[in-house]
Amino acid sequence: TNNTKTFRFAMTGPYYVQIGYQPRISRASAQFFLDWVTERARRLKLDDPKQHAEVLRYHRAARDFWQAKLEAANAP
Protein backbone atom coordinates (compact mmCIF):
# COMPACT_ATOMS: atom_id res chain seq x y z
CA THR A 1 0.00 0.00 0.00
CA ASN A 2 1.08 3.55 -0.53
CA ASN A 3 -0.37 4.57 2.84
CA THR A 4 2.55 4.59 5.27
CA LYS A 5 0.24 4.94 8.29
CA THR A 6 -1.10 1.41 8.00
CA PHE A 7 0.29 -1.94 8.94
CA ARG A 8 -0.63 -5.01 6.91
CA PHE A 9 -1.00 -8.15 8.91
CA ALA A 10 -2.34 -11.60 8.16
CA MET A 11 -2.82 -14.44 10.60
CA THR A 12 -3.94 -18.00 10.03
CA GLY A 13 -4.22 -19.14 13.65
CA PRO A 14 -7.72 -19.88 14.94
CA TYR A 15 -9.33 -18.00 17.78
CA TYR A 16 -11.32 -19.78 20.45
CA VAL A 17 -13.93 -18.19 22.67
CA GLN A 18 -14.87 -19.50 26.08
CA ILE A 19 -17.58 -18.07 28.29
CA GLY A 20 -17.45 -18.95 31.95
CA TYR A 21 -14.63 -21.48 31.49
CA GLN A 22 -16.95 -23.61 29.37
CA PRO A 23 -15.44 -24.51 25.97
CA ARG A 24 -17.75 -24.14 22.99
CA ILE A 25 -18.45 -27.51 21.41
CA SER A 26 -20.22 -27.34 18.07
CA ARG A 27 -22.87 -30.03 17.56
CA ALA A 28 -22.61 -29.71 13.77
CA SER A 29 -18.82 -30.07 13.80
CA ALA A 30 -18.87 -33.06 16.14
CA GLN A 31 -21.54 -34.72 13.98
CA PHE A 32 -19.48 -34.05 10.83
CA PHE A 33 -16.41 -35.78 12.28
CA LEU A 34 -18.45 -38.63 13.75
CA ASP A 35 -20.01 -39.26 10.33
CA TRP A 36 -16.60 -39.00 8.66
CA VAL A 37 -14.98 -41.52 11.03
CA THR A 38 -17.91 -43.91 10.57
CA GLU A 39 -17.65 -43.68 6.79
CA ARG A 40 -13.88 -44.23 6.85
CA ALA A 41 -14.30 -47.33 9.02
CA ARG A 42 -16.90 -48.71 6.60
CA ARG A 43 -14.48 -48.27 3.70
CA LEU A 44 -11.70 -50.30 5.31
CA LYS A 45 -10.48 -52.94 2.91
CA LEU A 46 -7.80 -55.07 4.51
CA ASP A 47 -7.43 -58.76 3.72
CA ASP A 48 -5.51 -59.61 6.89
CA PRO A 49 -8.04 -60.01 9.74
CA LYS A 50 -5.43 -59.13 12.38
CA GLN A 51 -4.47 -55.93 10.58
CA HIS A 52 -8.15 -55.08 9.99
CA ALA A 53 -8.89 -55.44 13.72
CA GLU A 54 -5.86 -53.32 14.63
CA VAL A 55 -6.87 -50.47 12.31
CA LEU A 56 -10.52 -50.72 13.31
CA ARG A 57 -9.48 -50.25 16.95
CA TYR A 58 -8.29 -46.72 16.13
CA HIS A 59 -11.48 -45.95 14.22
CA ARG A 60 -13.55 -47.07 17.21
CA ALA A 61 -11.53 -44.87 19.55
CA ALA A 62 -12.07 -41.91 17.24
CA ARG A 63 -15.78 -42.73 16.98
CA ASP A 64 -16.09 -42.84 20.77
CA PHE A 65 -14.24 -39.52 21.08
CA TRP A 66 -16.54 -37.74 18.61
CA GLN A 67 -19.64 -39.36 20.10
CA ALA A 68 -18.65 -37.96 23.51
CA LYS A 69 -18.10 -34.53 21.95
CA LEU A 70 -21.51 -34.72 20.31
CA GLU A 71 -23.15 -35.57 23.63
CA ALA A 72 -21.32 -32.68 25.32
CA ALA A 73 -22.13 -30.18 22.55
CA ASN A 74 -23.39 -26.83 23.78
CA ALA A 75 -23.65 -24.92 20.50
CA PRO A 76 -25.39 -25.57 17.21
mmCIF file of C-alpha atoms in Angstrom:
data_model
loop_
_atom_site.group_PDB
_atom_site.id
_atom_site.type_symbol
_atom_site.label_atom_id
_atom_site.label_comp_id
_atom_site.label_asym_id
_atom_site.label_seq_id
_atom_site.Cartn_x
_atom_site.Cartn_y
_atom_site.Cartn_z
ATOM 1 C CA THR A 1 0.000 0.000 0.000
ATOM 2 C CA ASN A 2 1.075 3.548 -0.528
ATOM 3 C CA ASN A 3 -0.375 4.572 2.836
ATOM 4 C CA THR A 4 2.547 4.589 5.269
ATOM 5 C CA LYS A 5 0.242 4.943 8.288
ATOM 6 C CA THR A 6 -1.101 1.412 7.999
ATOM 7 C CA PHE A 7 0.294 -1.941 8.940
ATOM 8 C CA ARG A 8 -0.635 -5.006 6.915
ATOM 9 C CA PHE A 9 -0.995 -8.154 8.909
ATOM 10 C CA ALA A 10 -2.344 -11.602 8.159
ATOM 11 C CA MET A 11 -2.819 -14.439 10.596
ATOM 12 C CA THR A 12 -3.940 -17.996 10.034
ATOM 13 C CA GLY A 13 -4.219 -19.145 13.648
ATOM 14 C CA PRO A 14 -7.718 -19.877 14.943
ATOM 15 C CA TYR A 15 -9.328 -17.995 17.782
ATOM 16 C CA TYR A 16 -11.325 -19.781 20.447
ATOM 17 C CA VAL A 17 -13.935 -18.189 22.672
ATOM 18 C CA GLN A 18 -14.871 -19.502 26.083
ATOM 19 C CA ILE A 19 -17.581 -18.071 28.287
ATOM 20 C CA GLY A 20 -17.446 -18.946 31.953
ATOM 21 C CA TYR A 21 -14.627 -21.478 31.492
ATOM 22 C CA GLN A 22 -16.948 -23.608 29.369
ATOM 23 C CA PRO A 23 -15.442 -24.515 25.971
ATOM 24 C CA ARG A 24 -17.750 -24.136 22.986
ATOM 25 C CA ILE A 25 -18.453 -27.512 21.407
ATOM 26 C CA SER A 26 -20.216 -27.344 18.068
ATOM 27 C CA ARG A 27 -22.868 -30.031 17.562
ATOM 28 C CA ALA A 28 -22.607 -29.708 13.773
ATOM 29 C CA SER A 29 -18.819 -30.072 13.802
ATOM 30 C CA ALA A 30 -18.873 -33.062 16.145
ATOM 31 C CA GLN A 31 -21.536 -34.721 13.978
ATOM 32 C CA PHE A 32 -19.482 -34.055 10.834
ATOM 33 C CA PHE A 33 -16.408 -35.781 12.276
ATOM 34 C CA LEU A 34 -18.454 -38.632 13.748
ATOM 35 C CA ASP A 35 -20.007 -39.265 10.331
ATOM 36 C CA TRP A 36 -16.596 -39.004 8.664
ATOM 37 C CA VAL A 37 -14.982 -41.521 11.027
ATOM 38 C CA THR A 38 -17.908 -43.913 10.570
ATOM 39 C CA GLU A 39 -17.649 -43.682 6.788
ATOM 40 C CA ARG A 40 -13.877 -44.232 6.851
ATOM 41 C CA ALA A 41 -14.305 -47.331 9.024
ATOM 42 C CA ARG A 42 -16.897 -48.714 6.604
ATOM 43 C CA ARG A 43 -14.481 -48.273 3.698
ATOM 44 C CA LEU A 44 -11.702 -50.299 5.305
ATOM 45 C CA LYS A 45 -10.478 -52.940 2.906
ATOM 46 C CA LEU A 46 -7.803 -55.066 4.515
ATOM 47 C CA ASP A 47 -7.428 -58.762 3.725
ATOM 48 C CA ASP A 48 -5.507 -59.608 6.886
ATOM 49 C CA PRO A 49 -8.039 -60.008 9.740
ATOM 50 C CA LYS A 50 -5.431 -59.127 12.376
ATOM 51 C CA GLN A 51 -4.470 -55.929 10.577
ATOM 52 C CA HIS A 52 -8.146 -55.082 9.993
ATOM 53 C CA ALA A 53 -8.885 -55.437 13.718
ATOM 54 C CA GLU A 54 -5.861 -53.321 14.630
ATOM 55 C CA VAL A 55 -6.869 -50.472 12.308
ATOM 56 C CA LEU A 56 -10.518 -50.716 13.311
ATOM 57 C CA ARG A 57 -9.479 -50.252 16.946
ATOM 58 C CA TYR A 58 -8.286 -46.722 16.126
ATOM 59 C CA HIS A 59 -11.476 -45.950 14.222
ATOM 60 C CA ARG A 60 -13.552 -47.069 17.206
ATOM 61 C CA ALA A 61 -11.531 -44.875 19.553
ATOM 62 C CA ALA A 62 -12.073 -41.908 17.236
ATOM 63 C CA ARG A 63 -15.777 -42.726 16.976
ATOM 64 C CA ASP A 64 -16.089 -42.840 20.773
ATOM 65 C CA PHE A 65 -14.237 -39.522 21.080
ATOM 66 C CA TRP A 66 -16.539 -37.740 18.614
ATOM 67 C CA GLN A 67 -19.641 -39.363 20.100
ATOM 68 C CA ALA A 68 -18.655 -37.963 23.507
ATOM 69 C CA LYS A 69 -18.095 -34.528 21.950
ATOM 70 C CA LEU A 70 -21.513 -34.724 20.309
ATOM 71 C CA GLU A 71 -23.145 -35.574 23.632
ATOM 72 C CA ALA A 72 -21.322 -32.678 25.324
ATOM 73 C CA ALA A 73 -22.127 -30.178 22.552
ATOM 74 C CA ASN A 74 -23.393 -26.826 23.779
ATOM 75 C CA ALA A 75 -23.646 -24.922 20.501
ATOM 76 C CA PRO A 76 -25.387 -25.565 17.214
#
